[in-house]
Coordinates of C-alpha atoms in Angstrom, one line a residue:
M1 CA -135.2 -119.6 36.3
Q2 CA -136.4 -123.2 37.3
A3 CA -136.4 -123.8 40.9
E4 CA -134.9 -127.2 40.8
K5 CA -132.1 -126.3 38.2
L6 CA -131.3 -123.5 40.9
R7 CA -131.3 -125.9 43.6
Q8 CA -129.0 -128.3 42.0
Y9 CA -126.6 -125.6 41.0
L10 CA -126.5 -124.2 44.6
D11 CA -126.1 -127.7 46.2
A12 CA -122.9 -128.3 44.2
A13 CA -119.6 -128.2 46.0
G14 CA -117.8 -124.8 46.3
P15 CA -118.7 -121.1 47.2
V16 CA -121.5 -119.2 45.4
A17 CA -121.8 -115.5 44.8
S18 CA -125.1 -113.6 44.0
L19 CA -125.0 -110.7 41.7
R20 CA -128.2 -108.6 42.1
L21 CA -129.2 -105.3 40.5
T22 CA -130.0 -103.2 43.4
R23 CA -130.6 -99.9 41.6
V24 CA -131.2 -99.1 37.8
R25 CA -131.1 -95.5 36.5
G26 CA -131.7 -94.8 32.9
S27 CA -131.6 -97.7 30.1
S28 CA -130.4 -101.1 31.3
P29 CA -130.6 -104.6 29.9
R30 CA -132.4 -105.9 33.0
A31 CA -134.5 -104.5 35.7
T32 CA -133.8 -103.8 39.4
G33 CA -133.9 -107.2 41.3
T34 CA -132.6 -109.1 38.5
E35 CA -130.2 -111.8 40.0
M36 CA -127.6 -114.4 38.7
F37 CA -125.3 -116.6 40.3
V38 CA -121.5 -117.2 39.9
R39 CA -119.1 -120.0 41.0
A40 CA -115.4 -120.3 40.1
E41 CA -116.3 -122.4 37.0
A42 CA -120.0 -122.1 36.5
L43 CA -122.6 -119.5 36.0
L44 CA -126.3 -119.5 36.2
G45 CA -128.8 -116.7 35.1
T46 CA -127.9 -113.4 33.6
I47 CA -128.0 -109.6 34.5
G48 CA -128.0 -108.5 30.9
G49 CA -124.9 -109.8 29.3
G50 CA -122.2 -107.6 27.7
Q51 CA -119.3 -105.9 29.1
L52 CA -121.3 -105.1 32.5
E53 CA -121.8 -108.9 33.2
H54 CA -118.2 -109.7 32.2
I55 CA -116.9 -107.2 34.5
A56 CA -119.5 -108.2 37.5
I57 CA -118.5 -112.0 37.0
E58 CA -114.9 -111.2 37.4
A59 CA -115.5 -109.2 40.5
A60 CA -117.8 -112.0 42.0
R61 CA -115.0 -114.5 41.3
D62 CA -112.3 -112.2 42.8
L63 CA -114.6 -112.0 45.9
L64 CA -115.0 -115.9 46.2
A65 CA -111.1 -116.3 45.7
A66 CA -110.4 -113.7 48.3
G67 CA -112.9 -115.1 50.9
N68 CA -114.6 -111.8 51.0
L69 CA -118.3 -111.5 52.0
S70 CA -119.7 -108.7 49.9
H71 CA -118.8 -106.1 47.3
H72 CA -120.7 -103.2 45.8
M73 CA -120.4 -102.0 42.1
D74 CA -121.7 -98.7 40.6
V75 CA -121.4 -99.0 36.6
P76 CA -122.1 -96.6 34.0
L77 CA -123.4 -98.2 30.9
G78 CA -121.6 -96.0 28.5
P79 CA -118.2 -95.8 26.7
E80 CA -116.2 -96.2 29.9
I81 CA -117.1 -100.1 29.8
G82 CA -117.7 -100.3 26.1
Q83 CA -121.6 -100.4 26.3
C84 CA -124.1 -97.9 24.9
C85 CA -127.3 -98.4 27.0
G86 CA -126.8 -95.0 28.5
G87 CA -127.8 -95.9 32.0
R88 CA -126.3 -96.7 35.2
V89 CA -126.7 -99.9 37.5
E90 CA -125.6 -100.7 41.1
I91 CA -124.8 -104.5 41.8
A92 CA -124.7 -106.2 45.1
I93 CA -122.2 -109.1 45.0
T94 CA -122.6 -111.3 48.0
R95 CA -121.0 -114.7 49.0
M96 CA -124.1 -116.8 49.6
S97 CA -124.7 -118.5 53.1
A98 CA -126.8 -121.7 53.5
S99 CA -129.9 -119.5 54.3
D100 CA -129.3 -117.4 51.4
K101 CA -129.3 -120.4 49.2
S102 CA -132.6 -121.7 50.8
A103 CA -134.2 -118.1 50.3
A104 CA -133.1 -118.0 46.5
V105 CA -134.6 -121.6 46.0
E106 CA -138.0 -120.4 47.7
A107 CA -137.9 -117.3 45.6
A108 CA -137.6 -119.4 42.5
Q109 CA -140.4 -121.8 43.3
V110 CA -142.7 -118.7 43.8
E111 CA -141.5 -117.3 40.5
D112 CA -142.0 -120.5 38.8
A113 CA -145.6 -120.8 40.0
A114 CA -146.2 -117.2 38.8
R115 CA -145.1 -118.0 35.3
P116 CA -147.7 -117.8 32.4
A117 CA -149.0 -121.1 31.5
V118 CA -149.0 -122.5 28.0
H119 CA -151.2 -125.6 27.2
I120 CA -150.1 -127.5 24.1
L121 CA -153.0 -129.8 23.2
G122 CA -151.7 -132.4 20.9
A123 CA -148.2 -133.9 21.0
G124 CA -147.8 -134.6 17.4
H125 CA -144.7 -133.3 15.4
V126 CA -145.7 -129.5 15.7
G127 CA -146.7 -129.9 19.4
R128 CA -143.4 -131.5 20.1
A129 CA -141.6 -128.9 18.3
L130 CA -143.3 -126.3 20.4
A131 CA -142.5 -128.0 23.7
D132 CA -138.8 -128.1 22.5
L133 CA -139.0 -124.1 22.2
F134 CA -141.0 -123.2 25.1
Q135 CA -138.9 -125.2 27.4
H136 CA -136.2 -122.5 27.2
L137 CA -138.6 -119.6 28.1
P138 CA -140.0 -118.7 31.5
L139 CA -143.3 -120.4 31.1
R140 CA -145.1 -123.3 32.6
T141 CA -145.7 -125.5 29.5
V142 CA -147.9 -128.5 29.6
L143 CA -148.0 -130.9 26.7
I144 CA -151.2 -132.7 26.6
D145 CA -152.4 -135.6 24.6
Q146 CA -154.6 -138.7 24.8
R147 CA -151.8 -140.9 23.3
Q148 CA -149.1 -142.1 25.4
D149 CA -146.9 -143.0 22.6
E150 CA -146.9 -139.4 21.4
L151 CA -146.1 -138.1 24.6
N152 CA -143.2 -140.3 25.2
Q153 CA -141.5 -139.0 22.0
S154 CA -141.2 -135.6 23.5
E155 CA -137.9 -134.9 25.2
A156 CA -138.5 -131.5 26.3
L157 CA -138.2 -130.6 29.9
V158 CA -141.9 -129.8 30.0
E159 CA -144.8 -131.4 31.9
R160 CA -146.3 -134.0 30.0
R161 CA -149.9 -134.9 30.8
L162 CA -151.9 -138.0 29.5
S163 CA -155.6 -136.9 29.4
A164 CA -158.4 -138.9 28.2
I165 CA -160.7 -135.9 28.3
P166 CA -158.3 -132.9 27.4
E167 CA -161.1 -130.5 27.7
I168 CA -161.0 -130.7 31.4
E169 CA -157.3 -129.5 31.3
V170 CA -158.5 -126.5 29.4
M171 CA -161.4 -125.8 31.8
N172 CA -159.0 -126.2 34.9
A173 CA -156.3 -124.1 33.5
A174 CA -155.1 -120.8 35.3
P175 CA -156.6 -117.5 34.1
G176 CA -154.5 -115.9 31.5
S177 CA -153.4 -119.1 30.0
A178 CA -152.4 -119.7 26.5
F179 CA -153.9 -122.5 24.6
I180 CA -152.6 -124.1 21.3
V181 CA -154.9 -126.6 19.7
L182 CA -153.2 -129.2 17.2
T183 CA -154.7 -132.5 18.0
H184 CA -154.8 -135.5 15.4
D185 CA -158.7 -135.0 15.0
H186 CA -160.6 -132.0 13.6
G187 CA -163.6 -132.6 15.7
L188 CA -161.6 -132.6 18.9
D189 CA -159.8 -129.6 17.6
F190 CA -163.1 -127.8 17.4
L191 CA -164.1 -129.2 21.0
L192 CA -161.0 -127.8 22.7
T193 CA -160.9 -124.6 20.9
S194 CA -164.5 -123.7 21.7
A195 CA -163.8 -124.7 25.3
A196 CA -160.8 -122.3 25.4
L197 CA -162.7 -119.4 23.9
Q198 CA -165.7 -119.8 26.2
R199 CA -163.4 -119.2 29.1
G200 CA -163.1 -115.6 28.2
D201 CA -159.9 -115.1 29.8
A202 CA -157.1 -116.9 27.6
A203 CA -154.3 -114.8 26.6
Y204 CA -154.0 -116.7 23.4
V205 CA -156.3 -119.3 21.7
G206 CA -154.8 -120.8 18.4
M207 CA -155.9 -123.6 16.3
I208 CA -153.7 -125.4 13.6
G209 CA -155.3 -125.2 10.2
S210 CA -156.3 -123.0 7.3
A211 CA -158.8 -120.2 6.4
T212 CA -161.2 -122.9 5.4
K213 CA -161.0 -124.8 8.7
R214 CA -161.5 -121.5 10.5
A215 CA -164.6 -120.8 8.5
K216 CA -165.9 -124.4 9.1
F217 CA -165.1 -123.8 12.9
A218 CA -167.1 -120.6 12.8
S219 CA -170.1 -122.2 11.3
W220 CA -169.7 -125.2 13.8
T221 CA -169.9 -122.7 16.9
Q222 CA -173.0 -121.0 15.4
E223 CA -174.7 -124.5 15.5
H224 CA -173.2 -126.1 18.7
C225 CA -172.0 -123.3 20.8
D226 CA -174.8 -120.7 20.8
G227 CA -173.0 -118.2 18.3
L228 CA -169.8 -118.2 20.3
S229 CA -167.5 -115.4 18.7
V230 CA -164.4 -116.5 17.0
A231 CA -163.0 -113.1 16.8
D232 CA -160.2 -113.9 19.2
L233 CA -159.2 -117.2 17.6
I234 CA -156.0 -117.3 15.8
C235 CA -156.4 -119.8 13.0
P236 CA -154.2 -120.5 11.0
I237 CA -151.5 -120.4 13.6
G238 CA -148.1 -119.3 12.7
A239 CA -149.2 -117.3 9.6
G240 CA -146.3 -115.0 9.6
G241 CA -145.6 -115.0 5.9
S242 CA -143.4 -118.2 5.7
R243 CA -144.7 -120.8 3.5
D244 CA -142.3 -123.4 5.1
K245 CA -144.4 -126.3 6.6
R246 CA -141.7 -127.9 8.5
P247 CA -142.8 -128.5 12.0
A248 CA -139.9 -126.6 13.6
V249 CA -140.5 -123.5 11.4
I250 CA -144.3 -123.6 12.3
A251 CA -143.4 -123.9 15.9
A252 CA -141.1 -121.0 15.8
L253 CA -143.7 -118.7 14.3
V254 CA -146.4 -119.8 16.7
A255 CA -143.9 -119.4 19.7
A256 CA -143.7 -115.8 18.4
E257 CA -147.3 -115.2 18.4
V258 CA -147.8 -116.6 21.8
I259 CA -145.0 -114.6 23.5
T260 CA -146.3 -111.5 21.8
A261 CA -149.8 -112.2 23.5
L262 CA -148.1 -113.0 26.9
T263 CA -146.1 -109.9 26.9
S264 CA -148.6 -107.4 25.6
E265 CA -149.6 -104.3 27.9
T266 CA -153.0 -106.0 28.8
A267 CA -151.5 -109.6 29.8
A268 CA -151.2 -110.6 33.3
F269 CA -147.7 -112.0 33.4
H270 CA -144.7 -111.9 35.7
P271 CA -143.4 -108.6 35.8
D272 CA -139.9 -109.6 34.7
F273 CA -141.3 -112.0 32.0
G274 CA -140.9 -109.4 29.3
D275 CA -137.4 -108.5 30.4
A276 CA -136.4 -112.1 30.2
V277 CA -137.8 -112.8 26.8
S278 CA -136.1 -109.5 25.4
H279 CA -132.7 -111.0 26.7
L280 CA -133.3 -114.3 25.1
A281 CA -134.2 -112.7 21.8
A282 CA -131.0 -110.6 22.1
Q283 CA -128.8 -113.7 22.5

C-alpha cells in the first residue's frame, strides 16, 4: 500500500476503522497482520475479498455508525459464510485515533521502502507499458531513460528518472533488484545488461530482443566482459508462447516473468509481497 495514498485516505474527513487479521488458522486468502481501512463510503486495501471481507466491512461500518471503539470477529471460512478456504480468521476492528493514523502511515512508509525494486531501462513503448502494469503492484518501480521526451509520455505513477549515464543507475540499485533492458540502442542494451549481470545479486535480468541478439550479446561479453556468463539472462523477454508483438501484450508477459522471479523461494522480498500478488491475480 503506498504511504502517500494511505495518508490522503486517512486525512479525509470522517471516522475510519482499521480491519486487521490478528490470527489465521488453516487456509486463508491473506496472512496474519494484513490490514485494510474502512470509511462509511470508501475502502482502502483488502483482507482477502469474498464474503469474509463483505461481512467485516459491514461490521466496521456498523461500529463507526454506532460510535463504538472496537469489535472482535472470529470467522470460519467455510459453508457458514459461503467460502471454501477451510480455515478460520480472527479480525480486530478498531476506530482509528489520530495516533493510530500516524502509526499506519509510518508503517506504510517502511513497507514501501522494503518493496522489491524494478528498474525499467528504456521508456519506449514497451517500457511505458511495463510501468503502467507495475504501478498497480507492491513494487518500487523506476522508469529510466536518457530522453526526457520519452519519459514525459509515461503517465504511470512510478518514479521517472532522466539519466545521462544509466549504467550508474544499475550500479547503485538495491540488492535483489530486477532489471529490464529495452533501450533504443543495441550497444546501450549490451552495456546495461552486462552491468546488471556483473552485480551477481539481481533477481531478474532481462533484455529485449531475439535468440540472435542473445547470441551476439554472449559473443560480445566474451570479448568485452572477460567471459561474463549469460546463463542468468532472460532474452528474449516475454517469450511465453504468444506471437503477439503489441507493447501491452509483451509487457504483460514480461511482468509475469519478473513477478515470478521476485516471488521465488530464494528471492529476498517483503514477506507479504507474494500474498499481495496472489490476491491481485485472483481479482
